[in-house]
Tab-separated table of N, CA and C in Angstrom:
chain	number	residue	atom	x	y	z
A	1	UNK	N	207.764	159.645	32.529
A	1	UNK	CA	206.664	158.714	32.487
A	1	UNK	C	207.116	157.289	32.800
A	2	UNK	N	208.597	156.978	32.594
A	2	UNK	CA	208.664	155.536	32.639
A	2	UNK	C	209.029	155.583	33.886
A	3	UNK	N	209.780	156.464	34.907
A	3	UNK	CA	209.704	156.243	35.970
A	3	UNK	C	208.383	155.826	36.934
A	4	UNK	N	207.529	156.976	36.562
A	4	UNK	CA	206.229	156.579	37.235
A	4	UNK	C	205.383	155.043	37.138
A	5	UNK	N	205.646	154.842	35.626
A	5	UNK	CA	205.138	153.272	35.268
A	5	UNK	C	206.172	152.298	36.041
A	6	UNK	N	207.156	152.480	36.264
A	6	UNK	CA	208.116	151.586	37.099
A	6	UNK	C	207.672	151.593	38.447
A	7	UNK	N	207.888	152.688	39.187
A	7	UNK	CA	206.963	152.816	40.064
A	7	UNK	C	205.338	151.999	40.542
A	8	UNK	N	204.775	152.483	39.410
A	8	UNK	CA	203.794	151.516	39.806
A	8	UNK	C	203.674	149.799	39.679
A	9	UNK	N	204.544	149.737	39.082
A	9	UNK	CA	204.885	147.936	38.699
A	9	UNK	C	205.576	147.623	40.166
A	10	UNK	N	206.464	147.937	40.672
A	10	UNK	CA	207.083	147.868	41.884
A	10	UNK	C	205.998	147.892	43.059
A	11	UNK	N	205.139	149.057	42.986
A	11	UNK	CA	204.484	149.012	44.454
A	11	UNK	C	203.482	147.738	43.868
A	12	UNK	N	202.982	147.391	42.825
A	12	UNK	CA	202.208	146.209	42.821
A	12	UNK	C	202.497	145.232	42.833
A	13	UNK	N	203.703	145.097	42.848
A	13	UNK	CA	204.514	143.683	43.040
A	13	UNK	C	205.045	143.707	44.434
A	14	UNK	N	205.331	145.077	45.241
A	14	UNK	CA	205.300	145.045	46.255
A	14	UNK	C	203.978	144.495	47.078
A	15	UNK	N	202.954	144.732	47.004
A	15	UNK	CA	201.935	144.488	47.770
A	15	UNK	C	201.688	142.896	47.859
A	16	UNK	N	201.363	142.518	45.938
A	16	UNK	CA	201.153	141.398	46.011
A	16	UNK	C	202.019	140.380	46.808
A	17	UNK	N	203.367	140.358	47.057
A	17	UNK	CA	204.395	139.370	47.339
A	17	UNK	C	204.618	139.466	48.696
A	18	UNK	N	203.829	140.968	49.371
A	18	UNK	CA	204.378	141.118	50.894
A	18	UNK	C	203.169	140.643	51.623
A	19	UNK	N	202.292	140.114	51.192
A	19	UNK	CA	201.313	139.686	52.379
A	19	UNK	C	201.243	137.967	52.216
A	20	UNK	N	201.485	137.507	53.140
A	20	UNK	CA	201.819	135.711	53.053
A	20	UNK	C	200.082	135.328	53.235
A	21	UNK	N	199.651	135.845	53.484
A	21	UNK	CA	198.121	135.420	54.063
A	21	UNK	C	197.360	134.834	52.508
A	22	UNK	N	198.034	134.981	51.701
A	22	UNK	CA	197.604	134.851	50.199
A	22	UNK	C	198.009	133.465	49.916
A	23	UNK	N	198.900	132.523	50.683
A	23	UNK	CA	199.278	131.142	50.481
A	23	UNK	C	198.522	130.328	51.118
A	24	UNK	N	197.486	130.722	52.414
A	24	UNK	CA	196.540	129.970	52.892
A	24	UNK	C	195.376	130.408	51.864
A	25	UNK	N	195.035	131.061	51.112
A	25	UNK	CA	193.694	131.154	50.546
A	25	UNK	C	193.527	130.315	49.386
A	26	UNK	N	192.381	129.745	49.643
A	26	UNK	CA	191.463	128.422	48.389
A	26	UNK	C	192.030	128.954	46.960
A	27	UNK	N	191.897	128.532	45.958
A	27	UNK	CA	192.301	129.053	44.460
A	27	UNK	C	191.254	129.975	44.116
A	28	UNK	N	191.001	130.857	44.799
A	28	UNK	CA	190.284	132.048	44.469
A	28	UNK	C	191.242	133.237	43.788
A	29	UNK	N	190.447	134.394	42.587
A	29	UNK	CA	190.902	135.562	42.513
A	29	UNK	C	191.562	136.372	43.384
A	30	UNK	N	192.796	136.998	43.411
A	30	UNK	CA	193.097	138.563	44.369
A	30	UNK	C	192.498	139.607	43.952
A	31	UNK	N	191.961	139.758	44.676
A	31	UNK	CA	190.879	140.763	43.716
A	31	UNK	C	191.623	142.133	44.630
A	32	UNK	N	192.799	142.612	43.149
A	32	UNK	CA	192.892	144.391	43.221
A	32	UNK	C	192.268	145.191	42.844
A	33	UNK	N	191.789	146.419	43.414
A	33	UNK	CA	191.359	147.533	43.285
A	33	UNK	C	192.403	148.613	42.742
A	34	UNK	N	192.079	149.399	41.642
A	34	UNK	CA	192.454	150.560	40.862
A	34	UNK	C	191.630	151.517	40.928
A	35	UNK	N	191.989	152.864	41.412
A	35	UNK	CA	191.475	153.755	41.155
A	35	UNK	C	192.630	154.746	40.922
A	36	UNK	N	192.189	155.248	39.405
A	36	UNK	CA	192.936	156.489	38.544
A	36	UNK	C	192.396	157.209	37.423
A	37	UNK	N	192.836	158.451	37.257
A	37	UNK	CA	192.174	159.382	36.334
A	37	UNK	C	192.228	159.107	35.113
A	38	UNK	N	190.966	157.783	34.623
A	38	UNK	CA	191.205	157.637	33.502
A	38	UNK	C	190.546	158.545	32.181
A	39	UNK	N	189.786	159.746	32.917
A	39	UNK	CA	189.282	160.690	32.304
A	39	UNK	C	189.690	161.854	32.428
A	40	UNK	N	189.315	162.928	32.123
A	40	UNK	CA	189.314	164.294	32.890
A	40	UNK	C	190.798	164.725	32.213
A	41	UNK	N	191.286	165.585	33.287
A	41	UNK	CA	193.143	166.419	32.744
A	41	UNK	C	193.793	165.689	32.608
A	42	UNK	N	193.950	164.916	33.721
A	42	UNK	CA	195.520	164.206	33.583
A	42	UNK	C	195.073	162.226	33.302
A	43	UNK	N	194.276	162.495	32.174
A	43	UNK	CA	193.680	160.954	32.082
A	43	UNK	C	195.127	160.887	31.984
A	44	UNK	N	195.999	161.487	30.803
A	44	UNK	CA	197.296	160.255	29.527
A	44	UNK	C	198.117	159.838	30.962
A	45	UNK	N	198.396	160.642	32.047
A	45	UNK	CA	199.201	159.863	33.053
A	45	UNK	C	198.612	159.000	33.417
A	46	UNK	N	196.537	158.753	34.309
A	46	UNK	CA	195.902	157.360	34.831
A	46	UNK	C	196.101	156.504	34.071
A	47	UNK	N	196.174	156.483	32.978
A	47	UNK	CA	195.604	155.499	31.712
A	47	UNK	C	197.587	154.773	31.243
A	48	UNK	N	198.271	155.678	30.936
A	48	UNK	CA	200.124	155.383	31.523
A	48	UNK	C	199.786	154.247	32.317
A	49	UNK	N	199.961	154.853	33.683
A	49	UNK	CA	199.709	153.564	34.762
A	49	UNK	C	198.724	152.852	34.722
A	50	UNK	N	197.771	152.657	34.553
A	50	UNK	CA	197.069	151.682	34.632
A	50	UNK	C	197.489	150.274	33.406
A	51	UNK	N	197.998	151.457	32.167
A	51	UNK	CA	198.497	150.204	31.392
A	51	UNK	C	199.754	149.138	32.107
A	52	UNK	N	200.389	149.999	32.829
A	52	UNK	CA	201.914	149.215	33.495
A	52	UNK	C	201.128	148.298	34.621
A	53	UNK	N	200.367	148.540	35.695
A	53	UNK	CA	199.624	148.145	36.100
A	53	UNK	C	198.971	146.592	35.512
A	54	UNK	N	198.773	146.681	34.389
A	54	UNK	CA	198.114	145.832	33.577
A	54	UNK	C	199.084	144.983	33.358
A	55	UNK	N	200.162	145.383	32.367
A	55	UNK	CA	200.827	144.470	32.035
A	55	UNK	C	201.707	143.695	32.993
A	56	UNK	N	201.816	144.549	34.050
A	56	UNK	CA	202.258	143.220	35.431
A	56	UNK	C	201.638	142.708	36.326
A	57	UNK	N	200.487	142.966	35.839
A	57	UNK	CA	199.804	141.594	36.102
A	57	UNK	C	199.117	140.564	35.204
A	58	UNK	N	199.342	141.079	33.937
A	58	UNK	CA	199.491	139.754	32.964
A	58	UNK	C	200.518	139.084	33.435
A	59	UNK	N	201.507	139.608	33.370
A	59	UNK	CA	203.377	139.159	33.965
A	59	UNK	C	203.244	137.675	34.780
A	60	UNK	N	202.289	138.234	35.978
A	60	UNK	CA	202.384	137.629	37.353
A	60	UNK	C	201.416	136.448	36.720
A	61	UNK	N	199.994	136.964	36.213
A	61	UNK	CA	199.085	136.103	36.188
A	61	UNK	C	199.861	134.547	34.950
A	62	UNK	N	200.169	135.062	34.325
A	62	UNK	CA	200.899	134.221	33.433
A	62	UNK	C	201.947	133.105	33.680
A	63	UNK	N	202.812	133.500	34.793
A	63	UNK	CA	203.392	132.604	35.572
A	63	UNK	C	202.976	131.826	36.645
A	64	UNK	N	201.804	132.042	36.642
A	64	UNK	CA	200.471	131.162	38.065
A	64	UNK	C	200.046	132.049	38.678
A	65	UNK	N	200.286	133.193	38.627
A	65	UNK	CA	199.529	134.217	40.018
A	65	UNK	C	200.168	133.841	41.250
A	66	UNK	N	199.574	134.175	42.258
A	66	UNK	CA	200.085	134.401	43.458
A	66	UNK	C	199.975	132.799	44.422
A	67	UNK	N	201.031	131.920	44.352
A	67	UNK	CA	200.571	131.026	44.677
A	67	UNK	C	199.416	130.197	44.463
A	68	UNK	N	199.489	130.241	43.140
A	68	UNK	CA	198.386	129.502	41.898
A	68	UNK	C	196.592	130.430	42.186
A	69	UNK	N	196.740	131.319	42.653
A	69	UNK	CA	195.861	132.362	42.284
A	69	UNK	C	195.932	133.681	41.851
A	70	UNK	N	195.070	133.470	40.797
A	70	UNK	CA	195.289	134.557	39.677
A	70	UNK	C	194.890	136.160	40.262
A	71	UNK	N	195.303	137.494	39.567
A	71	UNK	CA	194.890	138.348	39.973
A	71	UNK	C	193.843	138.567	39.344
A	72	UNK	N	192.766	139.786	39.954
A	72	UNK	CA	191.833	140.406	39.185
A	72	UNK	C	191.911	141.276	39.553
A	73	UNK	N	191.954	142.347	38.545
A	73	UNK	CA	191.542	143.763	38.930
A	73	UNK	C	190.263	144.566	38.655
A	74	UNK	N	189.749	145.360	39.438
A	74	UNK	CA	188.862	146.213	39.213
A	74	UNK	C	189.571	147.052	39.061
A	75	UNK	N	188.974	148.123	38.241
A	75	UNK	CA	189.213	149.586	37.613
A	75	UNK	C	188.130	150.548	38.151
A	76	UNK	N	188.290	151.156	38.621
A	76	UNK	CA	187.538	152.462	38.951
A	76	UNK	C	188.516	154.175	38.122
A	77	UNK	N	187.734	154.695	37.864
A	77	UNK	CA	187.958	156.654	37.287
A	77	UNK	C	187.412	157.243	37.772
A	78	UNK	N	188.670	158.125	39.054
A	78	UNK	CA	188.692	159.143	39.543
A	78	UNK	C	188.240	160.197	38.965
A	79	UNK	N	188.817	160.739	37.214
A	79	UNK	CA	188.869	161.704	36.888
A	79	UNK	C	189.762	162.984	37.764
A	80	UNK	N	190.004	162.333	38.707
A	80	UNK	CA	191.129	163.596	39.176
A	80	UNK	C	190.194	163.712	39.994
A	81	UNK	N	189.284	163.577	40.334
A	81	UNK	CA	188.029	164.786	41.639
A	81	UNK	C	187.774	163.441	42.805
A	82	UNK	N	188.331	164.511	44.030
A	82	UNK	CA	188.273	163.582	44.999
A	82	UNK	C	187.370	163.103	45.076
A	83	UNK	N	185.853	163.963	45.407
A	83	UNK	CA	184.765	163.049	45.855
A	83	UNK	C	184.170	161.677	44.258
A	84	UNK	N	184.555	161.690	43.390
A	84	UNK	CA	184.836	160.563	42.893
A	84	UNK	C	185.879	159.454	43.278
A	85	UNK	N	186.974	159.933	43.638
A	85	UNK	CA	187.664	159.009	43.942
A	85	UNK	C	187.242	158.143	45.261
A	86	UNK	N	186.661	159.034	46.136
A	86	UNK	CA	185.809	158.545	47.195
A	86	UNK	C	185.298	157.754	47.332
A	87	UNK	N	184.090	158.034	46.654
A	87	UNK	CA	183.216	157.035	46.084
A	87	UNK	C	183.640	155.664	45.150
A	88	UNK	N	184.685	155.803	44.149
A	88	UNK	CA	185.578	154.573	43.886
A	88	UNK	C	185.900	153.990	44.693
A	89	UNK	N	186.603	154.620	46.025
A	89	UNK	CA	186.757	153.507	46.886
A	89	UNK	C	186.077	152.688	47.560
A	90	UNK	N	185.103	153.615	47.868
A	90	UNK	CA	184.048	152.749	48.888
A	90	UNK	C	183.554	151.724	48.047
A	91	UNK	N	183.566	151.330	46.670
A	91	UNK	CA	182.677	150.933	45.957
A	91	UNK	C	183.803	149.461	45.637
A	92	UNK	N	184.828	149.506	46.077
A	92	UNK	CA	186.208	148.704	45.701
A	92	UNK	C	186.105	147.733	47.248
A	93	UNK	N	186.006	148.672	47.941
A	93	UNK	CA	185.899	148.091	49.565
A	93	UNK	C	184.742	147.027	49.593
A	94	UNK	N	183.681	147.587	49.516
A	94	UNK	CA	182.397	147.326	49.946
A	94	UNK	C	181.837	146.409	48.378
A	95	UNK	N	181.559	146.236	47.515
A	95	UNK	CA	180.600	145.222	46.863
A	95	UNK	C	181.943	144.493	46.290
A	96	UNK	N	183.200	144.933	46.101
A	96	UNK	CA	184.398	144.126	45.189
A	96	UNK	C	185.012	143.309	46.483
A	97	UNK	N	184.990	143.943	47.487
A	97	UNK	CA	185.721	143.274	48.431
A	97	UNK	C	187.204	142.992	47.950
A	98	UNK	N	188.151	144.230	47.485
A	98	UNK	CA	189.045	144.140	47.237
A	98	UNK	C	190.253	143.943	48.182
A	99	UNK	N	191.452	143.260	48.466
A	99	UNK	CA	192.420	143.240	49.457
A	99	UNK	C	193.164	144.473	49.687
A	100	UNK	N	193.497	144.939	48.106
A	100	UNK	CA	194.011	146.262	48.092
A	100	UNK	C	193.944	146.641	47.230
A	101	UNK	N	194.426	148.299	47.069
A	101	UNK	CA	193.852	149.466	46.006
A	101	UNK	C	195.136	150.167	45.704
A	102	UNK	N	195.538	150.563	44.600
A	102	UNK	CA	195.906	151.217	43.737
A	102	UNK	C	195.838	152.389	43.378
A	103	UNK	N	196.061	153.863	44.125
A	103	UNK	CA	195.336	154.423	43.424
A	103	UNK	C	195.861	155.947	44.370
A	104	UNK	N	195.058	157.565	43.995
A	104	UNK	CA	195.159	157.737	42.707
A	104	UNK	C	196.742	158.449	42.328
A	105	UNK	N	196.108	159.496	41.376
A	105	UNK	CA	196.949	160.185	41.115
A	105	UNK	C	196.930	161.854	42.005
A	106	UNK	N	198.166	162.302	42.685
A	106	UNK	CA	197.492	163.593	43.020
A	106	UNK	C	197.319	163.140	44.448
A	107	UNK	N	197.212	164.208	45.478
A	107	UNK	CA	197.607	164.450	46.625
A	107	UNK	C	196.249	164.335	47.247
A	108	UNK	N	195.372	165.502	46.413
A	108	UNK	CA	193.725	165.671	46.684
A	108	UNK	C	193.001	164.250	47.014
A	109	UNK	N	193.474	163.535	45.950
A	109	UNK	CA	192.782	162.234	46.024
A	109	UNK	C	193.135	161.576	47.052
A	110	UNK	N	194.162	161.079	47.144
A	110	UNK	CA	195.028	160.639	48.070
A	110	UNK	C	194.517	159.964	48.922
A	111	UNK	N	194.584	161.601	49.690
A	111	UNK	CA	194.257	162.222	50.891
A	111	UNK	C	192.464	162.024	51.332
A	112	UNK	N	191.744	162.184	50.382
A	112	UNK	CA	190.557	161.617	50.688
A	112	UNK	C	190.028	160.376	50.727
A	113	UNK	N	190.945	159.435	50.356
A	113	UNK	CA	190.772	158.174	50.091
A	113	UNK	C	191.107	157.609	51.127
A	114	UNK	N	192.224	157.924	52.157
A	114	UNK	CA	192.917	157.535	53.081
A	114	UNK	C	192.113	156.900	54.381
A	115	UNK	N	191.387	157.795	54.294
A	115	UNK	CA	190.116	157.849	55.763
A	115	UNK	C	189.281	156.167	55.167
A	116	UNK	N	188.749	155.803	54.204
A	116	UNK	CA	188.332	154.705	53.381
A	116	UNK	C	189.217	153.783	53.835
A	117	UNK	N	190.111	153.764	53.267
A	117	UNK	CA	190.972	152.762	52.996
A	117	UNK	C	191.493	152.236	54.572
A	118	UNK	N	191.368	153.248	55.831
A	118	UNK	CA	191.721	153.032	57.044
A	118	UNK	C	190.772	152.371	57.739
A	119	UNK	N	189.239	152.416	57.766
A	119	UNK	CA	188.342	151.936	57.895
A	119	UNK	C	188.204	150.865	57.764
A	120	UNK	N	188.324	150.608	56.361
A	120	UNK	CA	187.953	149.042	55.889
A	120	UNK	C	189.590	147.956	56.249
A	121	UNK	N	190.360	148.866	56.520
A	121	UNK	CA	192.106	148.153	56.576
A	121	UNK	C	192.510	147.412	55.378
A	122	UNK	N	192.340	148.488	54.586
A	122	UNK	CA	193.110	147.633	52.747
A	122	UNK	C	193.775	148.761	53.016
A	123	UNK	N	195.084	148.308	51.731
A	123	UNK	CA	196.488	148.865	52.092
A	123	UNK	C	195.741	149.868	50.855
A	124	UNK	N	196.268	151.279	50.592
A	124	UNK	CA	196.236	152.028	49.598
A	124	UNK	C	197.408	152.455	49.178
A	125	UNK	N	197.759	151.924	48.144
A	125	UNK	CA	199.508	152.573	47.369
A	125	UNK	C	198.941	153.491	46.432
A	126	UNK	N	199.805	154.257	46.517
A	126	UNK	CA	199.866	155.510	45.756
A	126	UNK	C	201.058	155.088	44.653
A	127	UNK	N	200.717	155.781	43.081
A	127	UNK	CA	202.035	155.953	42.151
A	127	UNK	C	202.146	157.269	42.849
A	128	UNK	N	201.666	158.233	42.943
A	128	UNK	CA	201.862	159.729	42.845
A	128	UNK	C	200.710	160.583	43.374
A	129	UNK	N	202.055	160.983	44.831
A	129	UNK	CA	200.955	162.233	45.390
A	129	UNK	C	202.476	162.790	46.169
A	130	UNK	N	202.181	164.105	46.891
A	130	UNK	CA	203.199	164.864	47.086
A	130	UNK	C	202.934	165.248	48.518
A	131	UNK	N	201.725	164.998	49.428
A	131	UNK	CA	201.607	165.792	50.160
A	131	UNK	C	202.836	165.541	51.601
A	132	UNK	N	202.442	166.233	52.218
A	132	UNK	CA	203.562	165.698	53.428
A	132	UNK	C	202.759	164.991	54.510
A	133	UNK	N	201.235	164.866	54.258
A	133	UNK	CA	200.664	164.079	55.265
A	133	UNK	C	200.848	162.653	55.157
């Protein structure tokens, strides 16, 4: 488990720090997108990460955020079922206008999210999926 929570602290600190386009923007929110199974089978792993998730970006937000803008996250629950996770995304894309997403757990999801996330051109990091696509 602590690997995976490491994991996800890394790819979110990866994202946040690798796009420079975030030093020209006004003192507005980064508004991240999360989507993970915070219900269903494998909530105790979504809900794991999302806490690590959380606490690094208290981390970040606490030291100024990203070039004196703070993060925000939205939360969306997959529950594990793609066409939820689907629909999380589109819903992260489209009224949150998120930069990027988080998300999920699981290959299924992934993988359906991918087609979304290519569309709109937000980056989608995965903690955990296996497939070989």
């Amino acid at each position: 488990m602590k690997r995976k929570l490491m994991t996800a602290l890394i790819l979110v600190l990866a994202v946040l720090f690798a796009v420079p386009a975030f030093a020209e923007l006004p003192k507005a929110p980064v508004k991240i997108g999360v989507v993970l199974p915070t219900s269903g089978a494998i909530a105790y792993d979504g809900n794991l990460a999302l806490n690590g998730i959380k606490m690094a970006v208290d981390e970040i937000n606490s030291a100024g955020g990203i070039h004196g803008n703070e993060i925000q996250l939205f939360v969306e629950d997959s529950a594990g079922i793609p066409a939820t996770a689907v629909a999380a995304m589109e819903k992260l894309v489209g009224m949150e206008e998120v930069v990027a997403v988080i998300g999920d757990f699981g290959s299924s999801c992934t993988l359906a999210m991918m087609d979304v996330a290519q569309r709109a051109r937000v980056p989608l990091i995965t903690p955990v999926s296996l497939a070989p696509k």
